[in-house]
Short mmCIF file of C-alpha atoms and ligand atoms in Angstrom, two decimals:
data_model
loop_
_atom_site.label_atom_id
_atom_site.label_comp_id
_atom_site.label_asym_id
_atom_site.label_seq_id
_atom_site.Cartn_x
_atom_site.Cartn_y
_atom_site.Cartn_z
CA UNK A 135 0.57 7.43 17.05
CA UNK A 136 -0.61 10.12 19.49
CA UNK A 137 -3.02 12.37 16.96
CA UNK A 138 -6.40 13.33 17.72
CA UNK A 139 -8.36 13.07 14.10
CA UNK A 140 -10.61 15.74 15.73
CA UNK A 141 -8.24 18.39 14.70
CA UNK A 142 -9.01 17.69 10.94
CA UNK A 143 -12.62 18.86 11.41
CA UNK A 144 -11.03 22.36 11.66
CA UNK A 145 -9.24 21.95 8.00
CA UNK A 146 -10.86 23.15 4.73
CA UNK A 147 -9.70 21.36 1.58
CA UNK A 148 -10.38 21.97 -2.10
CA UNK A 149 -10.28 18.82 -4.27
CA UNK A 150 -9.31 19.24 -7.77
CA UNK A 151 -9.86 16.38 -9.92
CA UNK A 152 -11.55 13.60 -12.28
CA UNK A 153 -14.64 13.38 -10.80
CA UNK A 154 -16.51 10.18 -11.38
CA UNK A 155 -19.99 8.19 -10.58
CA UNK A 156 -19.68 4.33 -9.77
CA UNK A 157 -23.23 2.84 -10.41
CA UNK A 158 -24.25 -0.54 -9.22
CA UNK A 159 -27.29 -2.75 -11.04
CA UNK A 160 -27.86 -5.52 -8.77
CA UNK A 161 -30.15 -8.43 -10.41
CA UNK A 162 -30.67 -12.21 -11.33
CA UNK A 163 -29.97 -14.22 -14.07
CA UNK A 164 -31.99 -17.07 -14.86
CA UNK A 165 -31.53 -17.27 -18.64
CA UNK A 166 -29.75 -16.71 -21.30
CA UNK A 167 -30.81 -14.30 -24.05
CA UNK A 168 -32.17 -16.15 -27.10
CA UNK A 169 -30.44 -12.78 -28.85
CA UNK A 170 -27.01 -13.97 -28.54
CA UNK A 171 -25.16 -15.93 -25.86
CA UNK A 172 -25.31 -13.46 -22.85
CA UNK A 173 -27.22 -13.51 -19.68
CA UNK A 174 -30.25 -11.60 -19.29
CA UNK A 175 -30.05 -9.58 -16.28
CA UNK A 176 -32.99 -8.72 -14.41
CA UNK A 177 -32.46 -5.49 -12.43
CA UNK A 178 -33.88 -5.64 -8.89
CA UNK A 179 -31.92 -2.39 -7.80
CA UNK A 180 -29.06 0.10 -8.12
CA UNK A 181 -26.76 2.05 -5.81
CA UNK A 182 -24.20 4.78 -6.35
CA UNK A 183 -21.04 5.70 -5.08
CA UNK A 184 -18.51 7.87 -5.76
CA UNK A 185 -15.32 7.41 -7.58
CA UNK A 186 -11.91 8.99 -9.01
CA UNK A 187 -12.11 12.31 -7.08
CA UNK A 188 -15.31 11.60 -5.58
CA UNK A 189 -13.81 9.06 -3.60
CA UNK A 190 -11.02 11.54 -1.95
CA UNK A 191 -13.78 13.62 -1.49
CA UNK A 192 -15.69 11.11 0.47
CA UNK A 193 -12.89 9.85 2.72
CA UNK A 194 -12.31 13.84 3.56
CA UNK A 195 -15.95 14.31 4.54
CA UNK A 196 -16.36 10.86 6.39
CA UNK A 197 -13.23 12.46 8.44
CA UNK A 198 -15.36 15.88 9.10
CA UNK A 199 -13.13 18.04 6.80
CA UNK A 200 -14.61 20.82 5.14
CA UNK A 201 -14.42 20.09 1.41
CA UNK A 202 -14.87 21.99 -1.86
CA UNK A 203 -14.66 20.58 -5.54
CA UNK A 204 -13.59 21.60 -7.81
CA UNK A 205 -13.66 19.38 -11.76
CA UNK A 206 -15.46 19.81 -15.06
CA UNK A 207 -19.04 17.36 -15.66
CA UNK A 208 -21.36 17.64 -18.04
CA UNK A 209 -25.23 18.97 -18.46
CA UNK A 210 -27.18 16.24 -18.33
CA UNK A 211 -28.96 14.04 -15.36
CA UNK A 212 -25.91 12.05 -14.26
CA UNK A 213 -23.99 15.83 -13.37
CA UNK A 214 -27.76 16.29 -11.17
CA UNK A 215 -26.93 13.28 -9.54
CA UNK A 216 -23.49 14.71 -8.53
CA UNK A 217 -24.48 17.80 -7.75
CA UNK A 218 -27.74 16.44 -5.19
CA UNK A 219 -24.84 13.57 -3.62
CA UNK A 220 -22.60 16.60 -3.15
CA UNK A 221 -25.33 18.88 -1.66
CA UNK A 222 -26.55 15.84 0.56
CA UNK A 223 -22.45 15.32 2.12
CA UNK A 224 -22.55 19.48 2.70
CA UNK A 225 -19.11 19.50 0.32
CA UNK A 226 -18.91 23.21 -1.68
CA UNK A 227 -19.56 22.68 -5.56
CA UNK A 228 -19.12 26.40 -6.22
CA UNK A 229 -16.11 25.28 -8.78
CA UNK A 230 -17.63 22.47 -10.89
CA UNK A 231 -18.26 23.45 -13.94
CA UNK A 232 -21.23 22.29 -16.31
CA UNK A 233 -19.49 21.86 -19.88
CA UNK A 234 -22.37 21.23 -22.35
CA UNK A 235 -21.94 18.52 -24.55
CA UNK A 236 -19.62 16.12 -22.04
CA UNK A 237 -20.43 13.30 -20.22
CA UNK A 238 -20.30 12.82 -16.76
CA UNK A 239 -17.69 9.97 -16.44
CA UNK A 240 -20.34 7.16 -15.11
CA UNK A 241 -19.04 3.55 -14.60
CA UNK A 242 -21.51 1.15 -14.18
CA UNK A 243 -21.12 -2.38 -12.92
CA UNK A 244 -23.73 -5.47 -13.37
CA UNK A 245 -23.63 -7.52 -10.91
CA UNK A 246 -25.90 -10.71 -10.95
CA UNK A 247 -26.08 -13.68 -8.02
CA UNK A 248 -22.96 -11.51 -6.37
CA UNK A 249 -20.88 -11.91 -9.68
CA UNK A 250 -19.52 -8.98 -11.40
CA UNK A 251 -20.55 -9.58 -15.27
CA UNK A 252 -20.17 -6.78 -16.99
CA UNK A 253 -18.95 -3.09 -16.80
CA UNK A 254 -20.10 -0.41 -18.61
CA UNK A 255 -17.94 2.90 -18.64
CA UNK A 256 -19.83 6.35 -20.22
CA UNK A 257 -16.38 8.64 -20.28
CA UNK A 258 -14.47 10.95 -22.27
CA UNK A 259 -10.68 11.58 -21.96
CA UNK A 260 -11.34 14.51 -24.44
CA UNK A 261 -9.45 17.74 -22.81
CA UNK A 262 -11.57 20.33 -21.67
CA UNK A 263 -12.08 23.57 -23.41
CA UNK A 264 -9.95 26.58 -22.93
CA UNK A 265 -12.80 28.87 -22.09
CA UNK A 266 -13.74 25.98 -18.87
CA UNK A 267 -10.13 25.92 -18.11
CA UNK A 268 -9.75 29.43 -18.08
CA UNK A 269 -13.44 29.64 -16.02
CA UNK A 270 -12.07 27.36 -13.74
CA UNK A 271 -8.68 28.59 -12.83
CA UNK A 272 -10.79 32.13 -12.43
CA UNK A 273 -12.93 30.08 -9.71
CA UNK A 274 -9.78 28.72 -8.22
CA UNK A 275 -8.06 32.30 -7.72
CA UNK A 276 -11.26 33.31 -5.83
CA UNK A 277 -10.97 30.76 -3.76
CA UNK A 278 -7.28 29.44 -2.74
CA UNK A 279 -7.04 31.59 0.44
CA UNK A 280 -9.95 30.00 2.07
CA UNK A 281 -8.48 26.16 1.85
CA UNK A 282 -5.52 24.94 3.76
CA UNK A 283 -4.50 22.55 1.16
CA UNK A 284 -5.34 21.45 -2.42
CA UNK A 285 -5.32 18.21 -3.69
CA UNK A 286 -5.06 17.55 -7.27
CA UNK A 287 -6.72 13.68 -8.25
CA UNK A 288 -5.44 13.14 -11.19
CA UNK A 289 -7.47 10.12 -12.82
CA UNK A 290 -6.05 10.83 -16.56
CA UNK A 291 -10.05 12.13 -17.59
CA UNK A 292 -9.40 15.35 -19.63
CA UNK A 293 -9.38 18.20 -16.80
CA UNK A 294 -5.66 18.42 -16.40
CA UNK A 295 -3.64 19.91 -19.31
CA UNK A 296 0.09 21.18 -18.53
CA UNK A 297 -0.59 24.60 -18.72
CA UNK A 298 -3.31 24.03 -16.09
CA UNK A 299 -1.54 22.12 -13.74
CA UNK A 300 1.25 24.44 -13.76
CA UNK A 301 -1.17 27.66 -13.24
CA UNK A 302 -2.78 25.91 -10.33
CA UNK A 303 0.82 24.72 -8.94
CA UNK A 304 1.80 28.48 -9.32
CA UNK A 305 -1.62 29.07 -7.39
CA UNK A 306 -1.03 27.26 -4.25
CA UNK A 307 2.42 28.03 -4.14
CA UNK A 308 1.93 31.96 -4.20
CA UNK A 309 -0.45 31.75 -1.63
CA UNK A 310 1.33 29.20 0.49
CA UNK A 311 -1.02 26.44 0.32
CA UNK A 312 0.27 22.71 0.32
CA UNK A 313 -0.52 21.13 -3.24
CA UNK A 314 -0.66 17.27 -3.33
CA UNK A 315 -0.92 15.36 -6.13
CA UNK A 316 -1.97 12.00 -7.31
CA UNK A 317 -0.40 11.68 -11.02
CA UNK A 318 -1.27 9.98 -13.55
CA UNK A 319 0.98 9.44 -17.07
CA UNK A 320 4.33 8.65 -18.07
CA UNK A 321 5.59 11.91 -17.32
CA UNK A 322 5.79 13.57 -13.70
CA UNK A 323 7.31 17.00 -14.49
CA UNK A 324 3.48 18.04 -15.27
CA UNK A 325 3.30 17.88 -11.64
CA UNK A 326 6.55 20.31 -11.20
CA UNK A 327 6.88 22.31 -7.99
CA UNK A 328 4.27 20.55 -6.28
CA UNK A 329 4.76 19.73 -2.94
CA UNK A 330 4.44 15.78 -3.02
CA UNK A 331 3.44 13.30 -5.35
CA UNK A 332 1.67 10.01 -4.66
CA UNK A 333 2.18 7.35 -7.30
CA UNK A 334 2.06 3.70 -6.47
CA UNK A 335 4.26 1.42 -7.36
CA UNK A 336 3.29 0.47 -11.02
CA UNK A 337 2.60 4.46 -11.92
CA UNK A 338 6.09 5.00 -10.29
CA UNK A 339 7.89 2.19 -12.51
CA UNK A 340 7.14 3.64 -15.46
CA UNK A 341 7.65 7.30 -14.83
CA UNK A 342 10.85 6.40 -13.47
CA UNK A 343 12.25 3.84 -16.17
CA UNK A 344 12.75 1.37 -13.36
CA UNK A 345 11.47 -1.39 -12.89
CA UNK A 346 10.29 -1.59 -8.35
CA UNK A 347 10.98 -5.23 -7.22
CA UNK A 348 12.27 -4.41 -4.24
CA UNK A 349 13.98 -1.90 -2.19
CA UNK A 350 17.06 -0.85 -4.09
CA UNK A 351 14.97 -0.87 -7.24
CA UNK A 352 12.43 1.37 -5.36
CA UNK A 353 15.20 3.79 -3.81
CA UNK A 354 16.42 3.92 -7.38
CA UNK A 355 13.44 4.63 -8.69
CA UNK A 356 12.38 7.50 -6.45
CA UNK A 357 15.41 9.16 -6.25
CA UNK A 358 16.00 9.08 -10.01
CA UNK A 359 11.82 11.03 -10.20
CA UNK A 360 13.35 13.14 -7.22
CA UNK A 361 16.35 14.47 -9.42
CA UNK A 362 14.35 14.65 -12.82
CA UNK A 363 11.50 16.83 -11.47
CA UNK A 364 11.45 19.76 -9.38
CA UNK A 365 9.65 18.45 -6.76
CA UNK A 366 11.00 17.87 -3.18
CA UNK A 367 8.93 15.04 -2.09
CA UNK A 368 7.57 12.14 -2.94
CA UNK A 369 5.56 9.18 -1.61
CA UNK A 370 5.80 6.10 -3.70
CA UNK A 371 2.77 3.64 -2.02
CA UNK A 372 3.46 -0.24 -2.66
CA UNK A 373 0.39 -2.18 -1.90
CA UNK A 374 1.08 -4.79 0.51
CA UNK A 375 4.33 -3.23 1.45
CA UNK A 376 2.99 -0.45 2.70
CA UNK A 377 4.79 2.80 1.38
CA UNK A 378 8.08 5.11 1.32
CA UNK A 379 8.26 8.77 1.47
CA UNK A 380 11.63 10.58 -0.42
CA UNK A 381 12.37 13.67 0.88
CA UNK A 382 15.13 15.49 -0.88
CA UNK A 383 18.44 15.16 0.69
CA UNK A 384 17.22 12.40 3.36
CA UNK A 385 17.39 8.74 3.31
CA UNK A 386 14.06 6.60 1.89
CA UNK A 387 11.54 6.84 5.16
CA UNK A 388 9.88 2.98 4.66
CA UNK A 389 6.57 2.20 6.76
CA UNK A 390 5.27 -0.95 6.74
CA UNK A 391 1.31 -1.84 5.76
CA UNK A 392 -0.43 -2.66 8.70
CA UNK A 393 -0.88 -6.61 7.94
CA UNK A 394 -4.75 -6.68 7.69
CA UNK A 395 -7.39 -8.92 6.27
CA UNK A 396 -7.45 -7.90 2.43
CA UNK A 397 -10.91 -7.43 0.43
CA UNK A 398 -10.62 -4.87 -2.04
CA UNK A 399 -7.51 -3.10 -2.05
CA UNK A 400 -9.42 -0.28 -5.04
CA UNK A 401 -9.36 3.13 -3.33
CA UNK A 402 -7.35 2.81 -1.22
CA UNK A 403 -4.81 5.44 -2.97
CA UNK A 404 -7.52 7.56 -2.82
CA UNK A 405 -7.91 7.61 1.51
CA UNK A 406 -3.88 7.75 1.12
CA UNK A 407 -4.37 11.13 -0.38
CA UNK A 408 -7.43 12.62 1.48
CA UNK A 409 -5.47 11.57 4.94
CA UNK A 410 -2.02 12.90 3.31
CA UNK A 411 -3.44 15.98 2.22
CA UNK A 412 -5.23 16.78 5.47
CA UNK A 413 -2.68 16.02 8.00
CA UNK A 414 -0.43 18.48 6.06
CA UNK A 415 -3.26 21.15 5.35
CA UNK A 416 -3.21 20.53 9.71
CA UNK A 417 0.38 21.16 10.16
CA UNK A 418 2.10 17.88 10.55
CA UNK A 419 5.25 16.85 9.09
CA UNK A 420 5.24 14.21 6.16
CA UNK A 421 6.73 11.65 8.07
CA UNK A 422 3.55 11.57 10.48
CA UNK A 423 0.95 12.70 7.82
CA UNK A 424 2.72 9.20 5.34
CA UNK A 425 1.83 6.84 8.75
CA UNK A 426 -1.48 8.13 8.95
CA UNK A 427 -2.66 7.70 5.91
CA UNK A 428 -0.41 3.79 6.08
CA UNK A 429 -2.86 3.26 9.00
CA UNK A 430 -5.97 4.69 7.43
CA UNK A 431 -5.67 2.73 3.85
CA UNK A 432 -4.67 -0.34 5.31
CA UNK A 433 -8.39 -0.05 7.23
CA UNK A 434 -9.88 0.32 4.05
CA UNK A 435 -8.58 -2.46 2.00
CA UNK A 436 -10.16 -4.63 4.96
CA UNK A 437 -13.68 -3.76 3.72
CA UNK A 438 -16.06 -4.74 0.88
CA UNK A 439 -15.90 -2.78 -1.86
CA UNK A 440 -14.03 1.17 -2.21
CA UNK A 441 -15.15 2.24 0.95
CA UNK A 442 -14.09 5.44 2.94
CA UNK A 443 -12.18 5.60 6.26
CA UNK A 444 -14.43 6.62 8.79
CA UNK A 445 -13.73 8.73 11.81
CA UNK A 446 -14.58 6.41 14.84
CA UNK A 447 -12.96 3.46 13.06
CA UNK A 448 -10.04 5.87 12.24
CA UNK A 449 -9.55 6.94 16.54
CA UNK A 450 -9.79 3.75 17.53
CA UNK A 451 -7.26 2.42 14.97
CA UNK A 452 -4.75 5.38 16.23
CA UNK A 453 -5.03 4.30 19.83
CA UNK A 454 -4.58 0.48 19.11
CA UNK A 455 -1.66 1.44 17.80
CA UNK A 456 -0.72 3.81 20.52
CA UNK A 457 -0.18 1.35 22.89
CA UNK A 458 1.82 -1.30 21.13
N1 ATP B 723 -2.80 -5.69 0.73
C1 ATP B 723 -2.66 -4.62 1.53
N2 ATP B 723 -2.44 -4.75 2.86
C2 ATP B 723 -2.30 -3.70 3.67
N3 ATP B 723 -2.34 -2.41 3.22
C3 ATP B 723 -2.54 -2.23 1.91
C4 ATP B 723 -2.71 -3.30 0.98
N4 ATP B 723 -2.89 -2.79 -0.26
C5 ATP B 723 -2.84 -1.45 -0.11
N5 ATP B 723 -2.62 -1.10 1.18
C6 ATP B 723 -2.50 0.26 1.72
O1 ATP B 723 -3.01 1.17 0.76
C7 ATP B 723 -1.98 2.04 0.29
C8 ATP B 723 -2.20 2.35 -1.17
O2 ATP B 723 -2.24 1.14 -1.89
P1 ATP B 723 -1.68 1.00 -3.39
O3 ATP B 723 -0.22 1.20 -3.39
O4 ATP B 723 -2.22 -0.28 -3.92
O5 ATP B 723 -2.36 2.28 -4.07
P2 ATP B 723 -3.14 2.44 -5.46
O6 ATP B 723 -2.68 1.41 -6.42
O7 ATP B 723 -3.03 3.86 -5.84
O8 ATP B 723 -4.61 2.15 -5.03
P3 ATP B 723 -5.91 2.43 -5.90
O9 ATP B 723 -5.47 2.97 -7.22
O10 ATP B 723 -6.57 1.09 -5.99
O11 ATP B 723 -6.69 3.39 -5.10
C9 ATP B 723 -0.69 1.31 0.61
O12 ATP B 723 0.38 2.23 0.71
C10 ATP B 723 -1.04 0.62 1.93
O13 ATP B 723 -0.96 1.56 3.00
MG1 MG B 724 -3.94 5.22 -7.24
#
């Protein structure tokens, strides 16, 4: 693919979404508690990424995009540690809103002697109020003209009601701004007059009614989401198999994953969206933006743990498979 990723530090992008904190407690174990039968873990240190939205976000800003999120957190000292990580990448934070008395979704995972034992998730999937959906729309409105592209990350946490999705559809679409979204739920027409939708296979299945198991089932399956929601494209990603983009009135478009080393394939829907979103925010069709981000999130699932794509890795990647 003849791209040069460079052109994507030019692109601004507002992120809408479930934003979320992934904590790590590394430790020992060396007995068990005389409590009840668990392990005592002895903490020797913690790290933090970020997760749900926060991950899109940090694939855009590992690429150089200019970001701005946008989501609802709460008061208290894990919304600080958002707001510092966010101040530290440069990414706006001008549109997340503080709602007092929510948690900041925090998922923390124990992991002793390199084994994952136990995960602790501090969440709500309690909607938002009206008054921070209404403050946040308002924040939005001020904003849309200064972002080539919005991305909606939609991790099922609370921030997305109907009414707002459609408002912030409505948004982008009056002001001619791409919106792409990554659903979550049983029902897609939430997500109505956007212009593409990323589900993977299993979140596609079950909108859909169809069981995927292979490619009529999956042509089936998209067209029959193509004809029951306004929408006019849609990019159903399938793991291993790569992905296929449905463009109204067009044949499936299949591409291939890039057959890689696997590690940890979590994420990597995330990098499909932040590379989607910005190769369309820069002008390129879907066909091209789709085998981007194909090339991009089958670099991630080669690493250790959700990690971001990263630009050099990214280039490199593109002219590899420039000259095959
Ligand atoms: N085993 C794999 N080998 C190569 N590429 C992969 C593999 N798994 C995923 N990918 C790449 O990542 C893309 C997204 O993967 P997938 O369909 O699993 O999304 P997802 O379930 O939304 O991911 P997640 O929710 O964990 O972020 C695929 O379209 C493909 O490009
Ligand atoms: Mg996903």
């Amino acid at each position: 693919m003849a791209f040069d990723i460079s052109a994507f530090e030019q692109c601004r992008i507002c992120v809408i979404g479930d934003l979320m904190i992934d904590e790590y407690l590394w430790g020992t174990v060396d007995r068990i508690s005389p409590e009840a039968p668990v392990p005592v873990v002895c903490v020797e240190r913690k790290s933090y990424t970020l997760g749900g939205a926060g991950n899109v976000i940090n694939n855009l800003v590992s690429l150089g995009v200019r970001v701005s999120a946008c989501g609802v957190i709460g008061t208290g000292i894990n919304a600080n540690l958002l707001l510092k990580t966010f101040a530290g990448m440069k990414v706006e934070t001008a549109a997340l809103i503080r709602e007092q008395g929510r948690p900041t979704t925090k998922k923390t995972r124990v992991i002793a002697a390199n084994q994952h034992v136990l995960r602790i998730d501090r969440e709500t999937t309690r909607p938002i109020k009206d008054e921070t959906a209404s403050r946040l729309y308002a924040l939005l409105e001020k904003d849309v003209s200064e972002h080539d592209a919005l991305l909606v990350s939609d991790y099922g946490k609370g921030l997305f009601s109907p009414d707002l999705l459609k408002r912030l559809i409505d948004l982008g679409n009056h002001h001619k701004k791409p919106v792409l979204v990554d659903p979550k739920g049983l029902d897609f027409r939430k997500y109505a007059n956007a212009s593409i939708i990323t589900p993977n296979r299993k979140e596609a299945s079950l909108a859909a009614g169809i069981e995927i198991r292979d490619t009529g089932s999956l042509a089936a399956a998209g067209n029959k989401l193509l004809s029951g929601i306004p929408v006019n494209n849609l990019l159903i990603t399938t793991g291993k198999d790569g992905m296929t983009l449905f463009e109204k009135g067009k044949p499936p478009y299949a591409i291939p994953a890039k057959a890689r080393q696997v590690f940890d394939v979590s994420g990597a829907g995330d990098t499909v969206l932040a590379v989607l979103g910005t190769a369309v925010a820069a002008g390129l069709p879907l066909t091209e933006g789709a085998a981007l981000a194909n090339i991009a999130a089958g670099i991630v699932v080669s690493k250790v743990g959700t990690a971001p794509i990263e630009k050099d890795e990214f280039h490199n990647a593109l002219n590899r498979h420039d000259k095959r």
